[in-house]
Tab-separated table of N, CA and C in Angstrom:
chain	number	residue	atom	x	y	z
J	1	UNK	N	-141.449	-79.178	-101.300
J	1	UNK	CA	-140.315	-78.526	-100.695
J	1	UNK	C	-139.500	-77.860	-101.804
J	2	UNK	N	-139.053	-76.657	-101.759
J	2	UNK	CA	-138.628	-75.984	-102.836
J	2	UNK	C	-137.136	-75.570	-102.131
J	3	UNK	N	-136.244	-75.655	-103.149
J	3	UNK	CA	-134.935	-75.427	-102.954
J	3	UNK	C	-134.118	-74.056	-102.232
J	4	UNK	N	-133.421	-74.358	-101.788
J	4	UNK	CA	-132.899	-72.808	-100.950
J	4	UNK	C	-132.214	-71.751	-102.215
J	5	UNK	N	-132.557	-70.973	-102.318
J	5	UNK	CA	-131.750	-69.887	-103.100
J	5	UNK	C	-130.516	-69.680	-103.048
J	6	UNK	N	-129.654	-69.584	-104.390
J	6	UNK	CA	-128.077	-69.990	-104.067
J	6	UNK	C	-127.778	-68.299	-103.642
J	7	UNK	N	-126.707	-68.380	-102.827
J	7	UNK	CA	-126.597	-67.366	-102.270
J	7	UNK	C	-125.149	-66.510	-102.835
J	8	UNK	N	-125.378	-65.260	-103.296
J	8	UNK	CA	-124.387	-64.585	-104.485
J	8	UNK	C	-123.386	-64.078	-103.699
J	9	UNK	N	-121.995	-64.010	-103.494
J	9	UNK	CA	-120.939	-62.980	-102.977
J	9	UNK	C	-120.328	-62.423	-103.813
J	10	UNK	N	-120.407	-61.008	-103.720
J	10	UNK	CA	-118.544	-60.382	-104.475
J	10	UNK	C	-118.041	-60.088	-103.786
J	11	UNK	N	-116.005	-60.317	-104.119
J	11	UNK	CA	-115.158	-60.228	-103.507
J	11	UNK	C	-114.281	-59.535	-104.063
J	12	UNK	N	-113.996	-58.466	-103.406
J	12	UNK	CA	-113.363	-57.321	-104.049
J	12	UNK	C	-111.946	-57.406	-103.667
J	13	UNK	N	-111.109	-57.631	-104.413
J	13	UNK	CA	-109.690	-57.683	-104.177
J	13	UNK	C	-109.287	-59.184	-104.106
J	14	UNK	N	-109.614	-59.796	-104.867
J	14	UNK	CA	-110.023	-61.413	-104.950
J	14	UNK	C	-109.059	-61.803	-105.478
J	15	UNK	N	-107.956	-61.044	-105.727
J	15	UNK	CA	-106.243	-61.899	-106.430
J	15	UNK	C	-105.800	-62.217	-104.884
J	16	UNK	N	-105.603	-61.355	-104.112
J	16	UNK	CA	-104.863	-61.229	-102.892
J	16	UNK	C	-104.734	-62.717	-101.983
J	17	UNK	N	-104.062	-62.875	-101.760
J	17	UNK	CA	-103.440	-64.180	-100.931
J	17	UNK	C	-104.654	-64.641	-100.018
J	18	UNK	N	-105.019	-63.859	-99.333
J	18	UNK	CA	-106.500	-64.333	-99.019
J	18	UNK	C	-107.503	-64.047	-98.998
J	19	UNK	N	-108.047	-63.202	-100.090
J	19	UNK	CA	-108.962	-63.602	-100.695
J	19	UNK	C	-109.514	-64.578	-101.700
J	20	UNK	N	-108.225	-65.093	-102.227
J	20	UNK	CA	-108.372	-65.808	-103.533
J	20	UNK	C	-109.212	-67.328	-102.928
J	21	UNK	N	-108.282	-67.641	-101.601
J	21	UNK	CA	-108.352	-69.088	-101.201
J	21	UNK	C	-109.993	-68.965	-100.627
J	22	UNK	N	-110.622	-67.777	-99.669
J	22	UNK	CA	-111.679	-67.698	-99.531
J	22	UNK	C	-112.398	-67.683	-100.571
J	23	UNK	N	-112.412	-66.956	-101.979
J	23	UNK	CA	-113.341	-67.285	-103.080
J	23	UNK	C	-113.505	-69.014	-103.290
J	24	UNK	N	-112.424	-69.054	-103.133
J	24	UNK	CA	-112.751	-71.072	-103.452
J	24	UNK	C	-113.483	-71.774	-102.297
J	25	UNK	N	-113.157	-71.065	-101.842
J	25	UNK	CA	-113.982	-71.840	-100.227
J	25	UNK	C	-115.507	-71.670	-100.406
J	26	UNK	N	-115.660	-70.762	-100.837
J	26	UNK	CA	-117.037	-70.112	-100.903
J	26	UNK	C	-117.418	-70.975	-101.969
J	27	UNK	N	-117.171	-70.778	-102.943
J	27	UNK	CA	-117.500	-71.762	-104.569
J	27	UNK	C	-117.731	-72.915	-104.021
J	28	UNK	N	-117.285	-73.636	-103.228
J	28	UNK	CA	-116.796	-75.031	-102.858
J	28	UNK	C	-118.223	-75.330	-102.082
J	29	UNK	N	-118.509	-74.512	-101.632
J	29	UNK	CA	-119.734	-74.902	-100.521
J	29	UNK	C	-121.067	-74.145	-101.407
J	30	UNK	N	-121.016	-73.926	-102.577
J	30	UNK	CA	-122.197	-73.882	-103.240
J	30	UNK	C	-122.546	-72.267	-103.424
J	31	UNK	N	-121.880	-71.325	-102.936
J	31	UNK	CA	-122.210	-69.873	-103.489
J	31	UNK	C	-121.508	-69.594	-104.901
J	32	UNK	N	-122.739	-68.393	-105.363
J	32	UNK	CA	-122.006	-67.987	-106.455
J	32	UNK	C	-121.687	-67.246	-106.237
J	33	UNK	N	-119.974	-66.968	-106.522
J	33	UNK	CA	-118.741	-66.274	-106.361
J	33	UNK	C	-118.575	-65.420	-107.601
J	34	UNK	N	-118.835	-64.102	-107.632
J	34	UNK	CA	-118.186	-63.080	-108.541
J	34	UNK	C	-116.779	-62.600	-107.586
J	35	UNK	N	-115.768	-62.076	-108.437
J	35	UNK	CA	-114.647	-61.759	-107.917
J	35	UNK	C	-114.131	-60.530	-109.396
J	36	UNK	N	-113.535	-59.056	-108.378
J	36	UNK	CA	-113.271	-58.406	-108.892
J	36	UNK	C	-112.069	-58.140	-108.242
J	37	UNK	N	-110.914	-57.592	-109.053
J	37	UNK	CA	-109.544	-56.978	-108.702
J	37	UNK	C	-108.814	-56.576	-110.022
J	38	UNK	N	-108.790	-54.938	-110.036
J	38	UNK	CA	-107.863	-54.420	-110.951
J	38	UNK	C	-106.583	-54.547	-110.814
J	39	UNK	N	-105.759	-55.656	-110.776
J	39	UNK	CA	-104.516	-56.017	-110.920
J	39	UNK	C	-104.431	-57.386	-110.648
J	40	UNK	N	-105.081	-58.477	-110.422
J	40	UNK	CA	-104.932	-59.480	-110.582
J	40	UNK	C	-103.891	-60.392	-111.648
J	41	UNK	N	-103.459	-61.308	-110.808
J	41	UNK	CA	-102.439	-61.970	-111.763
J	41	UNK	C	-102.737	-62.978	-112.782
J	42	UNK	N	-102.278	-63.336	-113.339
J	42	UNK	CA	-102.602	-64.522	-114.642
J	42	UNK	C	-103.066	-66.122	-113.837
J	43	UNK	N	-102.234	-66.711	-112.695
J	43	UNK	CA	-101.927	-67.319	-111.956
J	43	UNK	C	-103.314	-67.426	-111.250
J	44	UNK	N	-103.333	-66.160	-110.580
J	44	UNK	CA	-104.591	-66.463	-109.704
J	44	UNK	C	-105.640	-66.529	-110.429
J	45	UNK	N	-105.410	-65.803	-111.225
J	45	UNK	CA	-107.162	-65.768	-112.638
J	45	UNK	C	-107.038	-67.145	-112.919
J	46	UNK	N	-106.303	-67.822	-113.106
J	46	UNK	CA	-106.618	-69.115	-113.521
J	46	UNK	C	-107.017	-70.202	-112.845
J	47	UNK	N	-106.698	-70.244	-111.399
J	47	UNK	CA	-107.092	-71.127	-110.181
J	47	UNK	C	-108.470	-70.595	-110.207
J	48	UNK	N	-108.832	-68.957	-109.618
J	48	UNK	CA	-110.069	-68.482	-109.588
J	48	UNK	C	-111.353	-69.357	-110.468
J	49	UNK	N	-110.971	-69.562	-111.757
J	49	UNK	CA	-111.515	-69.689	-112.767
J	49	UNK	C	-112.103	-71.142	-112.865
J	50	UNK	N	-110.858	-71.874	-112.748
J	50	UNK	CA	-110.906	-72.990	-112.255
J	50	UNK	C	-112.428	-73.376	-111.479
J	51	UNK	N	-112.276	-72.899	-110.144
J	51	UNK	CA	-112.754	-73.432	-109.216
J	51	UNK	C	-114.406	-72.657	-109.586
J	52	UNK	N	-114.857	-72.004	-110.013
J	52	UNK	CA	-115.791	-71.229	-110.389
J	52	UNK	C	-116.334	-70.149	-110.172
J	53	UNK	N	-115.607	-69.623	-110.023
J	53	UNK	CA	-115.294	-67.901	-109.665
J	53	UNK	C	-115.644	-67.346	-110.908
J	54	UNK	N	-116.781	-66.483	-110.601
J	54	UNK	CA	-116.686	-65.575	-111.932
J	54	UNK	C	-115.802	-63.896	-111.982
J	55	UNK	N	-115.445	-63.796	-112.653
J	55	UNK	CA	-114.351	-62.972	-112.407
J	55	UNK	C	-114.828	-61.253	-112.776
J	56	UNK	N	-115.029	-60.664	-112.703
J	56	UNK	CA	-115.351	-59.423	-113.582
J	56	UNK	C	-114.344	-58.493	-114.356
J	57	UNK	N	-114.744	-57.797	-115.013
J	57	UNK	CA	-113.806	-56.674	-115.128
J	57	UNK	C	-113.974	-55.310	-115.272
J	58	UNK	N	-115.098	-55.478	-114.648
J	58	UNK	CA	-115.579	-53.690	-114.294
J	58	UNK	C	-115.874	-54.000	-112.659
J	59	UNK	N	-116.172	-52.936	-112.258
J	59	UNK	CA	-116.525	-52.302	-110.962
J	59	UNK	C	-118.206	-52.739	-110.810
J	60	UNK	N	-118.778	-52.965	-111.843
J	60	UNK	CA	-120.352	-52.753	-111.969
J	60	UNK	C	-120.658	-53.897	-111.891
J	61	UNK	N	-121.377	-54.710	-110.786
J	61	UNK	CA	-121.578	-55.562	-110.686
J	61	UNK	C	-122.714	-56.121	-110.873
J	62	UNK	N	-123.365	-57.333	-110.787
J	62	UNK	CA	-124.765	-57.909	-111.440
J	62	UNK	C	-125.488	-57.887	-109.906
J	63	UNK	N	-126.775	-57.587	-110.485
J	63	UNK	CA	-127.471	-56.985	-109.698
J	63	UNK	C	-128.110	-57.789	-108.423
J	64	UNK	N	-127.782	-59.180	-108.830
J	64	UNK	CA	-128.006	-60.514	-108.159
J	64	UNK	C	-127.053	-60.712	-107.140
J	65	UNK	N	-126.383	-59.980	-106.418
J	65	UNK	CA	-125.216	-59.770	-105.654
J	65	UNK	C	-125.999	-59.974	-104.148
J	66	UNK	N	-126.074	-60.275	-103.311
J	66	UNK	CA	-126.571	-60.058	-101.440
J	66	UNK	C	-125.584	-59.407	-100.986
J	67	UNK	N	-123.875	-59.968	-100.970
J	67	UNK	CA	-123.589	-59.519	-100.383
J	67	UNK	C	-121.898	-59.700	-100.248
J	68	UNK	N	-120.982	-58.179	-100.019
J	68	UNK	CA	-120.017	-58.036	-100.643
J	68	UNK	C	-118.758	-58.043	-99.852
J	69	UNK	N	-117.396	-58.640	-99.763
J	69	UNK	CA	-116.627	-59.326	-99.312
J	69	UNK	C	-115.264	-58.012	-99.401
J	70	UNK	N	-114.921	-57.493	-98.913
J	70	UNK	CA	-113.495	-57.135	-99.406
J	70	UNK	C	-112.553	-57.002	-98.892
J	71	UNK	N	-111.429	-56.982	-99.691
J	71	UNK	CA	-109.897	-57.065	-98.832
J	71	UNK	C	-109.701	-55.614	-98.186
J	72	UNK	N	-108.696	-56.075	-97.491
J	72	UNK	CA	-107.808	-55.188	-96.278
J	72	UNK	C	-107.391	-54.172	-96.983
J	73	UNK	N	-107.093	-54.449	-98.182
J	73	UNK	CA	-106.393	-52.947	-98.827
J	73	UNK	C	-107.487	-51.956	-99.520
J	74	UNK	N	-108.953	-52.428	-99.935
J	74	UNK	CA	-109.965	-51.823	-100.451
J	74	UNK	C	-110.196	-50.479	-99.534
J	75	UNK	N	-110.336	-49.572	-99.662
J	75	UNK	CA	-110.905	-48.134	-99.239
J	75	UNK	C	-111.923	-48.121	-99.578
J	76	UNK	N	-112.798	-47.434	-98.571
J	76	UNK	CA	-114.359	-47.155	-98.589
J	76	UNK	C	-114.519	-46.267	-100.230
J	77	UNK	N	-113.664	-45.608	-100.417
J	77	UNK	CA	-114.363	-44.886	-101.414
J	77	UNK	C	-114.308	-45.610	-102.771
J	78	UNK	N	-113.917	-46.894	-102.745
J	78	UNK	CA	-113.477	-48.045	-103.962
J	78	UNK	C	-114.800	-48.258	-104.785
J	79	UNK	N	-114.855	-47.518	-105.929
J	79	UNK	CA	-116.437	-47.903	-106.660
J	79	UNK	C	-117.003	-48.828	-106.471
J	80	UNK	N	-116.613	-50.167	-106.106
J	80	UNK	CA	-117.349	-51.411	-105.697
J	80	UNK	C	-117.972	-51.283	-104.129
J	81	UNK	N	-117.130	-50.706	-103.460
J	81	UNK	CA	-117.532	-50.056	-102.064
J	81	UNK	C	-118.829	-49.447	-101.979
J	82	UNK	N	-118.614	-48.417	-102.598
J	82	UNK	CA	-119.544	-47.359	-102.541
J	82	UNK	C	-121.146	-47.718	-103.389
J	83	UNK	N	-121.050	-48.770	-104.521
J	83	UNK	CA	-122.002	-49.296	-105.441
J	83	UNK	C	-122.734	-50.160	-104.307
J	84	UNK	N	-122.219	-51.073	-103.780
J	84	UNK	CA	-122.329	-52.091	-102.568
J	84	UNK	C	-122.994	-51.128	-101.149
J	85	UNK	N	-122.678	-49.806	-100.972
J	85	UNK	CA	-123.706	-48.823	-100.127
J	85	UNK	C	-124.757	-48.696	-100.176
J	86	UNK	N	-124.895	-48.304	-101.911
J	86	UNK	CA	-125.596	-47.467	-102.652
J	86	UNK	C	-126.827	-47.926	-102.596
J	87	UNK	N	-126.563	-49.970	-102.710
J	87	UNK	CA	-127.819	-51.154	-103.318
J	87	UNK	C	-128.478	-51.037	-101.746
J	88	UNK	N	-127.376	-50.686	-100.576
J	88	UNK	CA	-127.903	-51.258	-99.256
J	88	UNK	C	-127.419	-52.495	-98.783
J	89	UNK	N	-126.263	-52.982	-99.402
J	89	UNK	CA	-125.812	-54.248	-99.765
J	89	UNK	C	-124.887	-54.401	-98.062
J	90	UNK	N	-125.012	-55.676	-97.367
J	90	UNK	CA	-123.751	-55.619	-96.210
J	90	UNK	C	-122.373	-55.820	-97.392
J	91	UNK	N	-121.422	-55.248	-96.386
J	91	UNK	CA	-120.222	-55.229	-96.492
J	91	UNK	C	-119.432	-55.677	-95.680
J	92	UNK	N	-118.741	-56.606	-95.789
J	92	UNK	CA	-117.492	-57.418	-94.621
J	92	UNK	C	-116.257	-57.294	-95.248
J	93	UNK	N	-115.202	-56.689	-94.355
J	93	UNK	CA	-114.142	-56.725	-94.651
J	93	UNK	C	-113.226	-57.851	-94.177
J	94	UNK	N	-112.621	-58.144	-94.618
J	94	UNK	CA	-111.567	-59.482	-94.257
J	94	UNK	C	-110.599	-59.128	-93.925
């Protein structure tokens, strides 16, 4: 019997009040959590971090991604958006 494949999310806008608590939720139950947001706070980077969130700091994400999470304020045309099209990748907005 061979193990289930851990299953990758990015979460785009992953400082935001709820996204942050969903990245942990996610971590918590065994996904690996990348999390991107150009303005993120010190505060949340550090809980994020904590809990095992990997954090990025580009737009360009690892290629090991399934599938991509983003906040309410993200616009379709958000380079992570559009990269996340590009792969064929689903996209859920929160």
């Amino acid at each position: 019997m061979s193990a289930k494949p851990q299953e990758t999310v990015l979460l785009v806008g992953v400082g935001g009040m709820g996204m942050a608590p969903l990245a942990i939720y996610l971590a918590q139950q065994g996904k690996h959590v990348y999390g991107y947001d150009d303005a993120i706070n010190p505060a949340a980077q550090a809980l994020l971090s904590a809990a095992g969130v990997e954090l990025l700091s580009t737009e360009a994400f690892p290629v090991t991604v399934q599938q991509v999470v983003v906040s309410s304020a993200i616009e379709p045309t958000h380079p992570c958006y559009l990269l996340a099209q590009e792969r064929g990748l689903p996209v859920v907005s929160r």
